[in-house]
mmCIF file of C-alpha atoms in Angstrom:
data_model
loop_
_atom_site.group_PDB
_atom_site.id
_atom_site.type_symbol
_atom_site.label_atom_id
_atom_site.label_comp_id
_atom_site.label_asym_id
_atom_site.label_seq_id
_atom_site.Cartn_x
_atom_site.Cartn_y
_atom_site.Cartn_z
ATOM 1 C CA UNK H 96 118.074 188.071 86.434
ATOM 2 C CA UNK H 97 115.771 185.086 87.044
ATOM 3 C CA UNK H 98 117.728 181.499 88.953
ATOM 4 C CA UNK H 99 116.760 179.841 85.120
ATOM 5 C CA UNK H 100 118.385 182.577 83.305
ATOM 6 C CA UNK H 101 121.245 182.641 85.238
ATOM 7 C CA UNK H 102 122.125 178.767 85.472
ATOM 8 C CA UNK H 103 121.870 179.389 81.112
ATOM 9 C CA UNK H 104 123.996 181.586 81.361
ATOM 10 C CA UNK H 105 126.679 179.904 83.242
ATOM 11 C CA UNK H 106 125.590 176.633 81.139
ATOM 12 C CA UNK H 107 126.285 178.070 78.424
ATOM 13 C CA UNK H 108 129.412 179.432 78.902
ATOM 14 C CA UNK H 109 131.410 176.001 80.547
ATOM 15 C CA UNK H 110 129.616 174.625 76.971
ATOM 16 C CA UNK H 111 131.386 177.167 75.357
ATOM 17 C CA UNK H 112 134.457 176.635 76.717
ATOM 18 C CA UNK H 113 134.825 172.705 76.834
ATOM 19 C CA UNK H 114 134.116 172.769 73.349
ATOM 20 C CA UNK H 115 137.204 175.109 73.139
ATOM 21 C CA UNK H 116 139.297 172.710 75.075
ATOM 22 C CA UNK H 117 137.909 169.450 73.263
ATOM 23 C CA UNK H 118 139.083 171.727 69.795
ATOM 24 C CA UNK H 119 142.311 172.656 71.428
ATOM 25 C CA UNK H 120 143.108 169.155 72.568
ATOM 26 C CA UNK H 121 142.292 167.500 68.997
ATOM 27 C CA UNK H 122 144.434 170.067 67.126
ATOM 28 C CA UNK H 123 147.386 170.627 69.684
ATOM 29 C CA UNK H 124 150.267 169.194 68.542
ATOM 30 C CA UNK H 125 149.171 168.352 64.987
ATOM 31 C CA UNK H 126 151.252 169.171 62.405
ATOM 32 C CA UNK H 127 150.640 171.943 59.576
ATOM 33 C CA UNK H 128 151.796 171.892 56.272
ATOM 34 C CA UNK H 129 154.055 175.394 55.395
ATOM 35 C CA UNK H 130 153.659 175.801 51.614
ATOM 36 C CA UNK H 131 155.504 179.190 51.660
ATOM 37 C CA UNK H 132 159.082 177.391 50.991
ATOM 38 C CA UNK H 133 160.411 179.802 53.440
ATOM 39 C CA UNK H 134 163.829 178.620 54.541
ATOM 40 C CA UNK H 135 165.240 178.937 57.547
ATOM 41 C CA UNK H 136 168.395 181.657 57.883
ATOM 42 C CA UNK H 137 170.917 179.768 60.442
ATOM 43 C CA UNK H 138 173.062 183.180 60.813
ATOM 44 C CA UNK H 139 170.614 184.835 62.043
ATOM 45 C CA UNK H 140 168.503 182.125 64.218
ATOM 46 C CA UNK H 141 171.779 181.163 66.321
ATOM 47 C CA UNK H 142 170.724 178.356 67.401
ATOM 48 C CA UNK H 143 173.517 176.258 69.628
ATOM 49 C CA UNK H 144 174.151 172.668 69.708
ATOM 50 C CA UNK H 145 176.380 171.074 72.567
ATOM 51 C CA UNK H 146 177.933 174.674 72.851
ATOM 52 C CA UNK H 147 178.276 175.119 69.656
ATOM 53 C CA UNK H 148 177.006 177.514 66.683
ATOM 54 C CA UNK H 149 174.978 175.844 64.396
ATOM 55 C CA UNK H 150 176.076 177.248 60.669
ATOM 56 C CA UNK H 151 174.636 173.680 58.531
ATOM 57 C CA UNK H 152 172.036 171.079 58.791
ATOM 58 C CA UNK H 153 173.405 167.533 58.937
ATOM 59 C CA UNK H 154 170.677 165.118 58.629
ATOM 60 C CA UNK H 155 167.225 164.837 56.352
ATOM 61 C CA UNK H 156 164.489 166.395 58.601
ATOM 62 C CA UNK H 157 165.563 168.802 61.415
ATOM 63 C CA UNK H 158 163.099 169.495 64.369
ATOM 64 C CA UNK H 159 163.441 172.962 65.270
ATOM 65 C CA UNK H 160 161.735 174.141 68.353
ATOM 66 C CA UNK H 161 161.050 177.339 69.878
ATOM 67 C CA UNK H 162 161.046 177.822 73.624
ATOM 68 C CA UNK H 163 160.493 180.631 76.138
ATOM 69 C CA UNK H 164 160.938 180.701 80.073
ATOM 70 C CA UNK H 165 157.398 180.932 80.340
ATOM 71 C CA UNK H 166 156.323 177.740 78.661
ATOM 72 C CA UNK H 167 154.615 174.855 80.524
ATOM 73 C CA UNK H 168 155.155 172.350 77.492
ATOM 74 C CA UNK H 169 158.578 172.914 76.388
ATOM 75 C CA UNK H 170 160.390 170.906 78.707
ATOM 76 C CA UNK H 171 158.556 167.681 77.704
ATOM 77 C CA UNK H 172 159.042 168.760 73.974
ATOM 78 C CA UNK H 173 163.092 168.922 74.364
ATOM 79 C CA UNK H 174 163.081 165.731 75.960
ATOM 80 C CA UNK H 175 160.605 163.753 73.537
ATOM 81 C CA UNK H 176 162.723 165.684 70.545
ATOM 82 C CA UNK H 177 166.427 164.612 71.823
ATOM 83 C CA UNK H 178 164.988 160.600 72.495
ATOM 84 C CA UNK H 179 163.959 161.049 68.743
ATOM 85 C CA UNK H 180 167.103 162.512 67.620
ATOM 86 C CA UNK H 181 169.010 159.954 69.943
ATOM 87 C CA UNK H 182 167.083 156.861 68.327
ATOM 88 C CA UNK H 183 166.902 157.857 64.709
ATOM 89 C CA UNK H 184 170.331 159.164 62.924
ATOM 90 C CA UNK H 185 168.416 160.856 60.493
ATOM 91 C CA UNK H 186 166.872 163.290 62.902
ATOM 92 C CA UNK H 187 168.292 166.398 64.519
ATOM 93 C CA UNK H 188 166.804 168.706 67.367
ATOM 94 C CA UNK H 189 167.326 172.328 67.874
ATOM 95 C CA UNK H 190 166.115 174.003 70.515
ATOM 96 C CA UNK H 191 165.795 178.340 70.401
ATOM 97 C CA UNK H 192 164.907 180.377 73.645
ATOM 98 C CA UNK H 193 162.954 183.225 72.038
ATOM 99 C CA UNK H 194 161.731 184.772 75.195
ATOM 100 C CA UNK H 195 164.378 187.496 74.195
ATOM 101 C CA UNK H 196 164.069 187.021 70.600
ATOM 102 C CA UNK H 197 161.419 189.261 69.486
ATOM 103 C CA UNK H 198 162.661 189.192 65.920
ATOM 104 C CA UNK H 199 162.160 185.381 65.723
ATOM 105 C CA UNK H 200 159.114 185.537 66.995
ATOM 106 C CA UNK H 201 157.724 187.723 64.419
ATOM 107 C CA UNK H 202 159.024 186.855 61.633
ATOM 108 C CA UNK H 203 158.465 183.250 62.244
ATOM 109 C CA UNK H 204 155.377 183.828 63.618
ATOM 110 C CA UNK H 205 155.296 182.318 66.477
ATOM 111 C CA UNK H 206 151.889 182.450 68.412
ATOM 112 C CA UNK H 207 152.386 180.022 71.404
ATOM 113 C CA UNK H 208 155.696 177.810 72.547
ATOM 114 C CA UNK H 209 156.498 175.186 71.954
ATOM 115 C CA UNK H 210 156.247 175.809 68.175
ATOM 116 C CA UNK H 211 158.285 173.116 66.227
ATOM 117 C CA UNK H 212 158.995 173.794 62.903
ATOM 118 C CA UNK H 213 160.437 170.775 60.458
ATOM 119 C CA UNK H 214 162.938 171.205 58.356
ATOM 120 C CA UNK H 215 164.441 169.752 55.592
ATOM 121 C CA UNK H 216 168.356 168.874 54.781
ATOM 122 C CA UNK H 217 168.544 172.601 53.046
ATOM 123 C CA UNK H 218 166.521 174.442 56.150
ATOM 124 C CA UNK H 219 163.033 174.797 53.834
ATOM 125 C CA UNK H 220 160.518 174.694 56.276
ATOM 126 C CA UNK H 221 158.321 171.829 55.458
ATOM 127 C CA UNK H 222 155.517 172.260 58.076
ATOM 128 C CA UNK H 223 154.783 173.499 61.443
ATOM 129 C CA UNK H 224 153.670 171.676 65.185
ATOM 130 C CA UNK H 225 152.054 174.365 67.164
ATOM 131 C CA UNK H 226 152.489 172.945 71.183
ATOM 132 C CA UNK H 227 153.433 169.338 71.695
ATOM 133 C CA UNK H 228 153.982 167.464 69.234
ATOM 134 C CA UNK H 229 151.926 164.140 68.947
ATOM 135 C CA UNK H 230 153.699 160.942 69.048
ATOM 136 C CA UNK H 231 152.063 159.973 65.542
ATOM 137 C CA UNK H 232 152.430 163.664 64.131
ATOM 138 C CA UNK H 233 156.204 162.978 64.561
ATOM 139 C CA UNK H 234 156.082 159.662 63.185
ATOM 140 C CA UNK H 235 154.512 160.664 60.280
ATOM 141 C CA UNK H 236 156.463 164.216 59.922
ATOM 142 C CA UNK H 237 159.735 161.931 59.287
ATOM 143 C CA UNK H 238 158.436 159.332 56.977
ATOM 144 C CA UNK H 239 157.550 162.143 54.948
ATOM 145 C CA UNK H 240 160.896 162.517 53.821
ATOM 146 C CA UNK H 241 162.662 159.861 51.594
ATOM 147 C CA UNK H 242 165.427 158.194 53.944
ATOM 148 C CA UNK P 169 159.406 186.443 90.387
ATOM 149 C CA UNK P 170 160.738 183.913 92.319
ATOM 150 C CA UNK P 171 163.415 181.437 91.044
ATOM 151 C CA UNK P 172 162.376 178.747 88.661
ATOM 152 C CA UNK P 173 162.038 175.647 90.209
ATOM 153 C CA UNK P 174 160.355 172.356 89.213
ATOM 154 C CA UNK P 175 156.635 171.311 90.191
ATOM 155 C CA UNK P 176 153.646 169.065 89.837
ATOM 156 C CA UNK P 177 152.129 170.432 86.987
ATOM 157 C CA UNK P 178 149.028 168.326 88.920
ATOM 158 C CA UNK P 179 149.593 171.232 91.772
ATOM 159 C CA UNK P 180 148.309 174.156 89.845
ATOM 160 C CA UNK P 181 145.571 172.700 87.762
ATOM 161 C CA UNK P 182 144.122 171.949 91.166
ATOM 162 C CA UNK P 183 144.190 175.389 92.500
ATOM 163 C CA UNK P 184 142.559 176.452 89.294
ATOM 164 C CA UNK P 185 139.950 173.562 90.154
ATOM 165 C CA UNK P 186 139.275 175.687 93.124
ATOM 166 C CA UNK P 187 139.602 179.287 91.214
ATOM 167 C CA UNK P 188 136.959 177.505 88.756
ATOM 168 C CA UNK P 189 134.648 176.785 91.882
ATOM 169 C CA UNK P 190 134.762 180.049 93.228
ATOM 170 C CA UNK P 191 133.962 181.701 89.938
ATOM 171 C CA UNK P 192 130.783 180.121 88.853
ATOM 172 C CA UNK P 193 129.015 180.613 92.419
ATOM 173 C CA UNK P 194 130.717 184.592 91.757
ATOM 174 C CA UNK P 195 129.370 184.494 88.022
ATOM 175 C CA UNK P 196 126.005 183.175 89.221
ATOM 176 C CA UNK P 197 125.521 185.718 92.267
ATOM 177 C CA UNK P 198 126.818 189.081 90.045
ATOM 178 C CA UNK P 199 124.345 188.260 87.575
ATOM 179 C CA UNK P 200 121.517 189.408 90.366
ATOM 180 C CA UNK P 201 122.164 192.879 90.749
ATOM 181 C CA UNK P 202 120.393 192.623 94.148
ATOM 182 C CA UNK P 203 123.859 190.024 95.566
ATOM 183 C CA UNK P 204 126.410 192.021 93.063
ATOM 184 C CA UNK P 205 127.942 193.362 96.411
ATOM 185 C CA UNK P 206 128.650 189.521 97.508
ATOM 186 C CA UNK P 207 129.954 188.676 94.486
ATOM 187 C CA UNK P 208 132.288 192.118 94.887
ATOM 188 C CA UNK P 209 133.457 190.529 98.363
ATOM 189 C CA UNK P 210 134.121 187.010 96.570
ATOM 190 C CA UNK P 211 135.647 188.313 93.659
ATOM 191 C CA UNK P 212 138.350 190.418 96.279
ATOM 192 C CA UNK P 213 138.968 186.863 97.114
ATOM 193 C CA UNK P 214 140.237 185.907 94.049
ATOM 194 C CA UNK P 215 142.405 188.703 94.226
ATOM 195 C CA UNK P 216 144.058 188.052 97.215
ATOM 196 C CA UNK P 217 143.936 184.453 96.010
ATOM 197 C CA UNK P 218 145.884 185.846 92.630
ATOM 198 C CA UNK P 219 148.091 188.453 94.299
ATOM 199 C CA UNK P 220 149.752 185.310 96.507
ATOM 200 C CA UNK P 221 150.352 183.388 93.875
ATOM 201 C CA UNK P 222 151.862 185.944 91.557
ATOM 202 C CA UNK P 223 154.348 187.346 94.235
ATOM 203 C CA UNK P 224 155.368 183.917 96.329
ATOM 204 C CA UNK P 225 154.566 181.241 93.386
ATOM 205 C CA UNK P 226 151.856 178.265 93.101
ATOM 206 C CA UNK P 227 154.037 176.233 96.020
ATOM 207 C CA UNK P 228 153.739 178.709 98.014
ATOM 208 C CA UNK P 229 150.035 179.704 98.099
ATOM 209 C CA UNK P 230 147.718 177.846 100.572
ATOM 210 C CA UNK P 231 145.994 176.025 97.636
ATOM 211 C CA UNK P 232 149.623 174.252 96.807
ATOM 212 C CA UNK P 233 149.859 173.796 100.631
ATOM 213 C CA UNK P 234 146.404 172.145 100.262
ATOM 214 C CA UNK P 235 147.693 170.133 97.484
ATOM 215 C CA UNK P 236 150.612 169.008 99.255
ATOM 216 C CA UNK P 237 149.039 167.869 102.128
ATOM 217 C CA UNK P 238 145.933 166.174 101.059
ATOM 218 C CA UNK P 239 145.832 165.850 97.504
ATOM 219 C CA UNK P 240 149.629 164.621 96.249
ATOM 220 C CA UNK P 241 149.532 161.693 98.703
ATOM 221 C CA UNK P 242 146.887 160.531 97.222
ATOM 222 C CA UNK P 243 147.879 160.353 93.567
ATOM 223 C CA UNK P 244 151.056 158.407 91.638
ATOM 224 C CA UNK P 245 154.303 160.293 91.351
ATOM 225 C CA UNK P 246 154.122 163.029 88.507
ATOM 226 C CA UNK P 247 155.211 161.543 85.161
ATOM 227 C CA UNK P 248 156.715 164.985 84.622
ATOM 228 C CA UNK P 249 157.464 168.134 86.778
ATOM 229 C CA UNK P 250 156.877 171.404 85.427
ATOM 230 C CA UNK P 251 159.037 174.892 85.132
ATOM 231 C CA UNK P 252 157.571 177.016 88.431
ATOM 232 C CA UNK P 253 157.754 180.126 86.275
ATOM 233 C CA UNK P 254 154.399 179.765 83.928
ATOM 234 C CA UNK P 255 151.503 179.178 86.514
ATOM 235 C CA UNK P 256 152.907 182.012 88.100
ATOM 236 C CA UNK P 257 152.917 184.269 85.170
ATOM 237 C CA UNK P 258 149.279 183.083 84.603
ATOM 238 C CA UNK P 259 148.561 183.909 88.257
ATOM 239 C CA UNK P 260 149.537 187.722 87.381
ATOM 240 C CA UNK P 261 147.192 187.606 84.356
ATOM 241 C CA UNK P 262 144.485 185.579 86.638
ATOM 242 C CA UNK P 263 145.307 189.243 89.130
ATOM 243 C CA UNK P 264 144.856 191.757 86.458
ATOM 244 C CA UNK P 265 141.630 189.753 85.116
ATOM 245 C CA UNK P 266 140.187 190.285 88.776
ATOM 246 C CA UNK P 267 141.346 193.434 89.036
ATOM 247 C CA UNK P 268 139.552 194.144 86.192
ATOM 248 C CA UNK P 269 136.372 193.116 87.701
ATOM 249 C CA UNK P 270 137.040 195.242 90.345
ATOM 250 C CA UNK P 271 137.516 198.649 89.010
ATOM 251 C CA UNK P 272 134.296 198.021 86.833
ATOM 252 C CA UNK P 273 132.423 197.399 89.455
ATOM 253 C CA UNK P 274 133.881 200.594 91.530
ATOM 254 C CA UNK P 275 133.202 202.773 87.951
ATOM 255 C CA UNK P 276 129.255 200.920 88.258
ATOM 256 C CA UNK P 277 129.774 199.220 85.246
ATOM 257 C CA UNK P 278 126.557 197.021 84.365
ATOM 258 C CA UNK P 279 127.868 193.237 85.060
ATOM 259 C CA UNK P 280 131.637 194.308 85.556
ATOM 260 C CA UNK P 281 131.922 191.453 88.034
ATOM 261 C CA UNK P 282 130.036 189.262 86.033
ATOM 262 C CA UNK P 283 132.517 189.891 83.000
ATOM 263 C CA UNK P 284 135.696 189.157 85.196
ATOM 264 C CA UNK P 285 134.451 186.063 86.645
ATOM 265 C CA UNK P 286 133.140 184.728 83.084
ATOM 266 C CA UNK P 287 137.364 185.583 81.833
ATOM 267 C CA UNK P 288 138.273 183.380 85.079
ATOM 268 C CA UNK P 289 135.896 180.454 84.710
ATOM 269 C CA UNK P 290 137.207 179.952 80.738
ATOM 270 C CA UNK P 291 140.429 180.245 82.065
ATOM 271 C CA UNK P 292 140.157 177.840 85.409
ATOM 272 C CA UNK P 293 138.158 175.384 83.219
ATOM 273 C CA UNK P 294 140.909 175.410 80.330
ATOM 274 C CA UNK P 295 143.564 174.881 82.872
ATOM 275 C CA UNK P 296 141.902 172.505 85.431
ATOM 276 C CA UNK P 297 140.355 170.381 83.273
ATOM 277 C CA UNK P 298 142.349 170.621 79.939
ATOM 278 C CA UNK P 299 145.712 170.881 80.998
ATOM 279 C CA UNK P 300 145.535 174.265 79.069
ATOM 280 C CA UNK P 301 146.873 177.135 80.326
ATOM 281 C CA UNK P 302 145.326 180.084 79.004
ATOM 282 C CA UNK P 303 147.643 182.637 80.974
ATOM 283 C CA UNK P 304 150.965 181.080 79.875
ATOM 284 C CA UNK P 305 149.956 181.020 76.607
ATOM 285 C CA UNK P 306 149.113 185.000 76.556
ATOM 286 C CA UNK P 307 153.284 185.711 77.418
ATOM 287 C CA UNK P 308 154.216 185.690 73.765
ATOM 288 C CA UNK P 309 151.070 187.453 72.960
ATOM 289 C CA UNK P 310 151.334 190.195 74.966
ATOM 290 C CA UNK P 311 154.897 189.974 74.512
ATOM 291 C CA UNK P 312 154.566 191.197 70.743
ATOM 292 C CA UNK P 313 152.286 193.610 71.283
ATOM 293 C CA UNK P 314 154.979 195.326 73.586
ATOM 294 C CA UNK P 315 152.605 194.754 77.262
ATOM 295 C CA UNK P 316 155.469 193.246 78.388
ATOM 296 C CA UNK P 317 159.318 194.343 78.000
ATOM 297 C CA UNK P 318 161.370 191.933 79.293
ATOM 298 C CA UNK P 319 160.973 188.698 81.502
#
């Protein structure tokens, strides 16, 4: 293969890929809009709050994240979640380890972690934030709900 | 695996600023069958390269030595540290990926180095300059489709 055809090659394949990473970094953290009115089941997800089962949602839009061990994001996530739960007592934050949760994972459909799904008072899952959430995404996720 | 600690997310994006390096000159030498054999050699590199960082961890490998050392001193304090355990799951896929290359080459395949070191440059780039990281995002992936049992 000729020096020309070779440097096109390469060219085009770091064009190729930036334009994957410019598309991944505009949509990351974005939020999604569910429209299948799928609601969450709290028996079975398990999820734990300050040691305790959660069996009901409390407040008007619930931020429900899914973590694994292997997750570079999810740390950041938590802590940007609980400051939003902290500062706004209509919000609530559960976090789900589902690096053992195979189940979850499938039937939520859960592609990469974090995935933050928000929920409503009655656990309908409104939309969906695939990695981490945008500060504006959020913003906008709760004043979609009437508080 | 070793136990999870926290780290400079900044540490691992720079070794994969180095992987990234190293796998355009291999992409642009296996593409000459005449230097495939050099690009063979380089790509064993990346392999040994790989294999360190998937058995002792990113702070461990002489690229988070190098990071340490000259690099971190250089920059502002992390704004957040990172869980150990991902880059060092993507180092195992980074491994396989250039072990890849390496059997296809052994079984003559036509551009079998080539093909690994195009997989590594998407992924170095992603991760080095994108903050991306390809490999930990595979672990629910392959994780579904039953590759991998249990962490």
């Amino acid at each position: 293969m000729s020096v020309e055809l070779r440097i096109a090659v390469l060219l085009g394949l770091l064009v190729l890929v930036a334009i994957v990473g410019v598309i991944w970094k505009l949509r990351t953290g974005t939020a999604k809009k569910s429209g299948s009115g799928e609601r969450v089941d709290l028996l079975e997800l398990k999820a734990v709050k300050n040691g305790k089962p959660v069996t009901s949602l409390t407040t008007n839009v619930t931020f429900l994240q899914f973590s694994t061990d292997f997750c570079t994001f999810c740390g950041p996530t938590a802590k940007m979640l609980s400051a939003l739960e902290v500062a706004d007592p209509n919000v609530t934050h559960l976090e789900v380890n589902v690096t053992e949760r195979l189940d979850l994972v499938k039937k939520y459909n859960i592609m990469q972690t974090p995935t933050t799904l928000v929920l409503d008072r009655k656990g309908n899952i409104q939309s969906r934030i695939g990695g981490t959430p945008k500060a504006h995404t959020l913003i906008s996720e709760i004043g979609n709900f009437d508080i | 695996m070793a136990k999870a600690t926290q780290i400079d997310p900044r540490g691992p994006r720079f070794g994969a600023a180095i992987i990234n390096i190293l796998s355009i000159i291999i992409l642009f030498v296996a593409l000459d069958p005449a230097s495939e054999g050099i690009a063979f050699d380089l790509l064993l590199v990346a392999v040994v390269s790989f294999a360190i960082g998937t058995i002792w961890g990113n702070t461990k490998h002489p690229f988070g030595w190098l990071f340490r050392t000259l690099v971190r001193p250089r920059l502002a304090p992390p704004a957040e540290l990172e869980d150990s355990r991902p880059p060092q799951f993507a180092q195992g896929v980074g491994l396989f990926v250039s072990l890849l290359g390496v059997v296809l080459h052994i079984a003559s395949v036509p551009y079998g180095v080539a093909i690994a070191a195009g997989m590594l440059i998407a992924a170095s780039t992603l991760q080095a300059y994108f903050g991306y990281c390809l490999g930990c995002q595979m672990y629910l992936g392959l994780k579904r489709l039953g590759v991998i049992r249990s962490a």
